One Martini backbone bead per residue (centre of mass of N, CA, C, O) as a GRO file, in nm:
protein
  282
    1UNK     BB    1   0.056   0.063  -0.019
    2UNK     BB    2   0.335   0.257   0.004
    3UNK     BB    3   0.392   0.238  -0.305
    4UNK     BB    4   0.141   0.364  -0.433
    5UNK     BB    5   0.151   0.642  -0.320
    6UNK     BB    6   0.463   0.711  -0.414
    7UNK     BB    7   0.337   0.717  -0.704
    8UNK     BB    8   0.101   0.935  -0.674
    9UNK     BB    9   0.283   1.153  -0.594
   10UNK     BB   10   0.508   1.177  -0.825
   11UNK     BB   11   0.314   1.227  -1.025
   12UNK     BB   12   0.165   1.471  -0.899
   13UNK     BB   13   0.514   1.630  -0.908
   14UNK     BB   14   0.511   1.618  -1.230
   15UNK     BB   15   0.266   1.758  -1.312
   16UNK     BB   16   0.326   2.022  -1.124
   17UNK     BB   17   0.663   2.067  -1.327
   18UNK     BB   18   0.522   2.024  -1.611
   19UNK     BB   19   0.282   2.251  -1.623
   20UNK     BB   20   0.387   2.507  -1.399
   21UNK     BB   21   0.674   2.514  -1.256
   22UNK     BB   22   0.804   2.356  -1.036
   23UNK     BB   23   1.077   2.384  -0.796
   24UNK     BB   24   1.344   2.305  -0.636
   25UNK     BB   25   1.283   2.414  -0.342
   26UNK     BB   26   0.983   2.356  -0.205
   27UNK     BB   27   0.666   2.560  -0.134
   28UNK     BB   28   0.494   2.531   0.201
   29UNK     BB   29   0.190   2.680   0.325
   30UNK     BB   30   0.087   2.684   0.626
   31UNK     BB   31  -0.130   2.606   0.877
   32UNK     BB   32  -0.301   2.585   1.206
   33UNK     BB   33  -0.378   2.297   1.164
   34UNK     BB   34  -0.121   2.168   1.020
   35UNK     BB   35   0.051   2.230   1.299
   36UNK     BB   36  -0.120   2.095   1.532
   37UNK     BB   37  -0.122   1.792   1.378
   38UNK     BB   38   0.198   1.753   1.422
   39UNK     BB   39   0.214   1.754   1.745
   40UNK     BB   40  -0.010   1.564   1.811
   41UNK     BB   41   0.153   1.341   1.621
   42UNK     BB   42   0.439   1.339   1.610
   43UNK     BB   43   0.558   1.482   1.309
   44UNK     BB   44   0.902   1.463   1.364
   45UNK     BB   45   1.027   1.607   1.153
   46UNK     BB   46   0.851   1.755   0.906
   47UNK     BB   47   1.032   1.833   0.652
   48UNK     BB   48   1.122   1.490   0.634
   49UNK     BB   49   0.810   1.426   0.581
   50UNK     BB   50   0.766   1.648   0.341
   51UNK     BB   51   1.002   1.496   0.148
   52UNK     BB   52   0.924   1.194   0.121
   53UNK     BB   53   0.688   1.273  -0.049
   54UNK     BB   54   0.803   1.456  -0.291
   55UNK     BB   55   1.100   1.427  -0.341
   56UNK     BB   56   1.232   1.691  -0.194
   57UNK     BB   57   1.331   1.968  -0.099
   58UNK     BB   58   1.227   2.160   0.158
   59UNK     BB   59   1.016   2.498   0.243
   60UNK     BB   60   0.846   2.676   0.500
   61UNK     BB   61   0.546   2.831   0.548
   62UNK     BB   62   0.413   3.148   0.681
   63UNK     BB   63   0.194   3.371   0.870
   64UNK     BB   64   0.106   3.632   1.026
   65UNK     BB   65  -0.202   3.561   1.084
   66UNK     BB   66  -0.168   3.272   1.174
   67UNK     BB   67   0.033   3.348   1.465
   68UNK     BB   68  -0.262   3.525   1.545
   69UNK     BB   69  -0.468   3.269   1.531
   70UNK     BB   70  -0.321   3.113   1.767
   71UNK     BB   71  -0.264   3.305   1.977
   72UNK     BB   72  -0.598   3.335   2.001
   73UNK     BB   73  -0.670   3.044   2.147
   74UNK     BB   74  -0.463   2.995   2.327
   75UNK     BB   75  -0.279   2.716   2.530
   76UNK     BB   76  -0.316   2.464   2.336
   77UNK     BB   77  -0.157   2.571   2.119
   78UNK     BB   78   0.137   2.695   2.215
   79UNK     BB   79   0.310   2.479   2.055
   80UNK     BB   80   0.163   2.554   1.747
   81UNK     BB   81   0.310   2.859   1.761
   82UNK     BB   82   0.593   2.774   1.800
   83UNK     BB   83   0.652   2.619   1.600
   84UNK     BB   84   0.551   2.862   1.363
   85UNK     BB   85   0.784   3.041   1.456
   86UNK     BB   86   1.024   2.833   1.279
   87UNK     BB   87   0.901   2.986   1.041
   88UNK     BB   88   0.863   3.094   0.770
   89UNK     BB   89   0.783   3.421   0.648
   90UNK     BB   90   0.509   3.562   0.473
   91UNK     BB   91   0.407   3.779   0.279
   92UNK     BB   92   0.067   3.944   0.321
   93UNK     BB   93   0.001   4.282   0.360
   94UNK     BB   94  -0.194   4.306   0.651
   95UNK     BB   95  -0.274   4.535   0.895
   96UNK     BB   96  -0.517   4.343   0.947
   97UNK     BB   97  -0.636   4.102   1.081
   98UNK     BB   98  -0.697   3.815   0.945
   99UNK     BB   99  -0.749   3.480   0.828
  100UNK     BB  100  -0.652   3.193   0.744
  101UNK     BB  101  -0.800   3.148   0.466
  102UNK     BB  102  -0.803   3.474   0.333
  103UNK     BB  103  -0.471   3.477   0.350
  104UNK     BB  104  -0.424   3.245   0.183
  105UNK     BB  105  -0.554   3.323  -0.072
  106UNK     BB  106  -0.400   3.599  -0.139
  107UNK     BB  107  -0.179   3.474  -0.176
  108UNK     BB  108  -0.219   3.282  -0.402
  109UNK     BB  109  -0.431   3.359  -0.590
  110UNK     BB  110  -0.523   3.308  -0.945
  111UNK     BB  111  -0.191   3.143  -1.005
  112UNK     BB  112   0.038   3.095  -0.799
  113UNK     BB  113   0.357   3.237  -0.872
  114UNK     BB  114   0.528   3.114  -0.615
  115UNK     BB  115   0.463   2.841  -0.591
  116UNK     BB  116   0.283   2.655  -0.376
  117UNK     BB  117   0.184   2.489  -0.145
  118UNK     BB  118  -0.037   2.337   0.068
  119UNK     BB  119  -0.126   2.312   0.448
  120UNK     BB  120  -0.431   2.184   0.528
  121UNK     BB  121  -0.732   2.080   0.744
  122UNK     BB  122  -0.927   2.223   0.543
  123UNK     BB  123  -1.225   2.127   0.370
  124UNK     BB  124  -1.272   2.401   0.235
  125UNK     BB  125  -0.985   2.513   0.108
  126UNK     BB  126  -0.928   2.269  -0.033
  127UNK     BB  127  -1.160   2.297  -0.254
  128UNK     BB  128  -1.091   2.562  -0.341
  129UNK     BB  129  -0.795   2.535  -0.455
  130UNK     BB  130  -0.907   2.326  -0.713
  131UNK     BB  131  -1.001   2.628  -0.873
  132UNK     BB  132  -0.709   2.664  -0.858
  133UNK     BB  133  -0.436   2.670  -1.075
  134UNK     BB  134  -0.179   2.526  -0.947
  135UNK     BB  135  -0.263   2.391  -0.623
  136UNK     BB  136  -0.129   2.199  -0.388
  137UNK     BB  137  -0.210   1.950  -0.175
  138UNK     BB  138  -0.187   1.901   0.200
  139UNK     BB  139  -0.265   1.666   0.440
  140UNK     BB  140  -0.375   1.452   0.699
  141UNK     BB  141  -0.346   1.110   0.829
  142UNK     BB  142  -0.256   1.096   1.144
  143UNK     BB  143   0.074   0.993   1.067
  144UNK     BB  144   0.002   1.095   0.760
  145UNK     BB  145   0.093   1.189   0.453
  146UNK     BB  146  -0.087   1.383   0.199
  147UNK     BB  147  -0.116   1.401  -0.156
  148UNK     BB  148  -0.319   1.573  -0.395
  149UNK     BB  149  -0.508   1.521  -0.670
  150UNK     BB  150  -0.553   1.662  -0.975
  151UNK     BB  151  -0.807   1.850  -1.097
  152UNK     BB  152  -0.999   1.828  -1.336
  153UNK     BB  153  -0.957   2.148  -1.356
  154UNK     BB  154  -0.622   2.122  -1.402
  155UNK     BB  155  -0.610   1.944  -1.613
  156UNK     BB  156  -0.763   2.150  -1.829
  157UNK     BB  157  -0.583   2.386  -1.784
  158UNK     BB  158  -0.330   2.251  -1.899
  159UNK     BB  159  -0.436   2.096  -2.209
  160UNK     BB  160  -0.524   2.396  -2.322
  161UNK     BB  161  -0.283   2.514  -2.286
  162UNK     BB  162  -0.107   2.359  -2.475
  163UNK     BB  163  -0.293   2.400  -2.730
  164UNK     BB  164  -0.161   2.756  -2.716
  165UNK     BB  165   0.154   2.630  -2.754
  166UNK     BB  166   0.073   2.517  -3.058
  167UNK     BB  167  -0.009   2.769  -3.141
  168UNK     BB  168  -0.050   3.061  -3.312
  169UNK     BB  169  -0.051   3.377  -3.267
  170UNK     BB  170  -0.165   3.671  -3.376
  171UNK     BB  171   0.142   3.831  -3.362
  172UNK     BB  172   0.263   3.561  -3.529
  173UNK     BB  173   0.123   3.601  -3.788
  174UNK     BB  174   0.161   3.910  -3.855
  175UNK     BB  175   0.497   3.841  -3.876
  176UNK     BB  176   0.435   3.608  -4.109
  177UNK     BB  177   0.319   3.816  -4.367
  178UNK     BB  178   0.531   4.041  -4.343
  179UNK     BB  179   0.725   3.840  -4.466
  180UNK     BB  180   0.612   3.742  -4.719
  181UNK     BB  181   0.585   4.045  -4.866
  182UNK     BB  182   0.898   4.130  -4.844
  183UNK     BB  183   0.947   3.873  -5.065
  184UNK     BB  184   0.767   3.911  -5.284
  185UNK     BB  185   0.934   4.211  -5.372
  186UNK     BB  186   1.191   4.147  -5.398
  187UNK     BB  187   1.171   3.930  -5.629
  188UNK     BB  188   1.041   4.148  -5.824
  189UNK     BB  189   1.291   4.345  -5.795
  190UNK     BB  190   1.517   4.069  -5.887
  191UNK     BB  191   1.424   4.015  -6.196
  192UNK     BB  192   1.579   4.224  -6.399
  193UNK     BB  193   1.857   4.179  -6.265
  194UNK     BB  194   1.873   3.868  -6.330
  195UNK     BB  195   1.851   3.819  -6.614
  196UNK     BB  196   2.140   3.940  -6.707
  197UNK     BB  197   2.283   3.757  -6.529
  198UNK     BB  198   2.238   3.527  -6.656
  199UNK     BB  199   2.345   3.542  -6.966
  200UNK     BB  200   2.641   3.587  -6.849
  201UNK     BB  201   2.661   3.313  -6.758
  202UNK     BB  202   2.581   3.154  -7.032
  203UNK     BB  203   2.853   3.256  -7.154
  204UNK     BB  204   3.061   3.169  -6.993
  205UNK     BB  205   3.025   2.862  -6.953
  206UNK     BB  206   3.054   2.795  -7.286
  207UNK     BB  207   3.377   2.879  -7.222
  208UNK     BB  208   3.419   2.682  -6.956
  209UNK     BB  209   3.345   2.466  -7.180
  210UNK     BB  210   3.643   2.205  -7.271
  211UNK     BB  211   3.854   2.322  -7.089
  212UNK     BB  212   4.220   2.377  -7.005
  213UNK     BB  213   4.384   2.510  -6.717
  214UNK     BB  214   4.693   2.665  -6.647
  215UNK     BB  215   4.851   2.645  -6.311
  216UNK     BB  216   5.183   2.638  -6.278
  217UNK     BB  217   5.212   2.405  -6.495
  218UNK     BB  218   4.899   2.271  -6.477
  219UNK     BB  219   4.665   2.078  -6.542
  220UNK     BB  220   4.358   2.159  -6.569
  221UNK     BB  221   4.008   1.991  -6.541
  222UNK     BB  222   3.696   1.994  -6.518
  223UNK     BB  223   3.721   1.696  -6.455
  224UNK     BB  224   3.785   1.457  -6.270
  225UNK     BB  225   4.026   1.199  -6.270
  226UNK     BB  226   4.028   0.860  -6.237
  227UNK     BB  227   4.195   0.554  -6.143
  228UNK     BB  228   4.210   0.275  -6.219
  229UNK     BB  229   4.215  -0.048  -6.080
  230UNK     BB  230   4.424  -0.275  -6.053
  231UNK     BB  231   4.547  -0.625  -6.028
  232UNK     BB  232   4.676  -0.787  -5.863
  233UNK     BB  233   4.860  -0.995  -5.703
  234UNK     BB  234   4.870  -1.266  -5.509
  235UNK     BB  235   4.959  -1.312  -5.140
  236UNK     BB  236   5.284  -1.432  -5.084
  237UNK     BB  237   5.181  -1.567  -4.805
  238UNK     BB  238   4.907  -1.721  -4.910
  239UNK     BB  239   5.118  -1.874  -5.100
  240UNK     BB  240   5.230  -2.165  -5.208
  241UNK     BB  241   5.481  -2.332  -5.208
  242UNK     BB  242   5.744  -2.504  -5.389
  243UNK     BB  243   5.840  -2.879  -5.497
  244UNK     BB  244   6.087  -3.021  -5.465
  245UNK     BB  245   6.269  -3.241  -5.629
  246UNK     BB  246   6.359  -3.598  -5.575
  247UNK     BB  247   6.552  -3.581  -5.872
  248UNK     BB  248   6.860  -3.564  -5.822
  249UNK     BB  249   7.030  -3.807  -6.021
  250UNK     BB  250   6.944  -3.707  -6.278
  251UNK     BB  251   7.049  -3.365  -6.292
  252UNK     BB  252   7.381  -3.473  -6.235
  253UNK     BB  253   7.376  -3.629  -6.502
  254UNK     BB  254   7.611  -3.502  -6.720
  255UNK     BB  255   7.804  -3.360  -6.508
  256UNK     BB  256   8.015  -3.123  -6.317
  257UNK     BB  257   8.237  -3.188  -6.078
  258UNK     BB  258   8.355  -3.069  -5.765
  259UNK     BB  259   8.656  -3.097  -5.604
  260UNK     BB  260   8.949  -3.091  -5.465
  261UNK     BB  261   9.121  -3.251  -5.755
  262UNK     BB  262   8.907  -3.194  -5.928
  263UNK     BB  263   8.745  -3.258  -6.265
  264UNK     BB  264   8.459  -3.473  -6.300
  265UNK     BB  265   8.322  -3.667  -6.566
  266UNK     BB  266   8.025  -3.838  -6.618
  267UNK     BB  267   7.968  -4.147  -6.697
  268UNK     BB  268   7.746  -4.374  -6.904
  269UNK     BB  269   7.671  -4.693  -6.875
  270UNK     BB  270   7.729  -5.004  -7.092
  271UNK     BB  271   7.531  -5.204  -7.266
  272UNK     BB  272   7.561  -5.547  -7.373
  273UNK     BB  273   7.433  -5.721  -7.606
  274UNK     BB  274   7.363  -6.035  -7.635
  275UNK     BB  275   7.386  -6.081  -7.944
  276UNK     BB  276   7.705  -6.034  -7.950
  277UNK     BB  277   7.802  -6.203  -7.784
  278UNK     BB  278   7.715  -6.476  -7.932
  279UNK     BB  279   7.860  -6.397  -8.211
  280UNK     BB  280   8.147  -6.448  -8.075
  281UNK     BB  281   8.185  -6.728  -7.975
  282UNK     BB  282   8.120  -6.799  -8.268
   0.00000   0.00000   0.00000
């Protein structure tokens, strides 16, 4: 259940970061029920339990109304009174004092420019807040603190921005006219100098075209030619050798060798035929 929890508030601490523009470290504007209910449940640090739920460092703020309306309270107060004393004060510019709904109203203002997180446990100040774009709100149940997900109201309101900031403004269309007819002007202006331009070019070209050009004693030529690659042998590491003859007997026949003594030349036995042999016996 508390991975469920910490997963919805995420979501909407990226809504209202990536719709409405809240940076860290987040600024949270508490009020009287909200600072007594963490006293009595002993949820401290403050700061620490609500950095748990939004995943970011928070700044607390209260204001002189809130502090003047505890302490009007009397002595059960005085504990919760301490408390938001150690809280940044919002200037809320009040002379006289309101009360703490009226006053959280008017520092919010009717698109919340501070971007406050709001954190109260009145259940009217709550509903009026989901009517005002851009503005989160945190409530606390026995000793866990809950962030309350963005109004039907504030996502249609996203919605809207988002669809008004992708189509082009009045300003910006009046001055993609007037950039439109300043071009069709110039063109009609640069067609008759254009035109002498071209005939130009294109007497140069014919004379520029078939010829080569000498630069530096280099013949320059207007296409580039390339070589074509001949086929090359093939490489000597990866042909096998060649195997010697083991008829070695027969090719040193009919030659000289050389010893230390001199040169012998090689003479073939002759065989004498039967037939010979024969003949002389006889």
């Amino acid at each position: 259940m508390r991975v469920k929890k910490q997963k919805r508030h995420r979501r909407a601490v990226r809504f209202y970061t990536a719709c409405f523009g809240f940076r860290e470290p987040f600024k949270i504007l508490c009020d009287g029920t909200f600072v007594h209910h963490l006293v009595v449940n002993r949820i401290t640090p403050a700061d620490t339990a609500l950095t748990n739920i939004l995943g970011a460092t928070v700044k607390l703020f209260t204001t002189r109304c809130v502090l003047a309306e505890l302490k009007s309270l009397g002595g059960s107060y005085m504990e919760a009174l301490n408390a938001a004393n150690n809280l940044i004060t919002a200037r809320c510019d009040h002379e006289t004092q309101k009360s703490a709904v009226d006053c959280i109203t008017e520092v919010i203002g009717g698109n919340n420019s501070e971007h406050f997180f709001v954190a109260t446990q009145d259940a009217d100040l709550r509903r009026s807040l989901q009517k005002i774009p851009g503005v989160p709100v945190i409530f606390a149940l026995r000793n866990a603190l809950f962030l309350e997900q963005p109004s039907s109201f504030q996502r249609q309101f996203a919605k809207s921005a988002e669809e008004e900031r992708l189509h082009m403004t009045d300003l910006e269309l009046n001055m993609l006219r007037q950039r439109k007819k300043r071009r069709l002007s110039d063109d009609k202006h640069g067609d008759s100098s254009d035109a002498s331009e071209e005939e130009v070019d294109d007497i140069s070209q014919v004379q520029i075209i078939n010829t080569n050009v000498k630069t530096n004693g280099i013949d320059v030529k207007d296409k580039v030619s390339f070589k074509r690659k001949k086929a090359k042998g093939p490489n000597p590491l990866s042909v096998k050798k060649k195997k010697k003859s083991l008829d070695t007997n027969f090719s040193t026949l009919g030659k000289e060798s050389k010893n230390g003594e001199g040169t012998v030349r090689s003479r073939k036995k002759r065989k004498r035929s039967r037939q010979k042999v024969v003949e002389g016996n006889a």
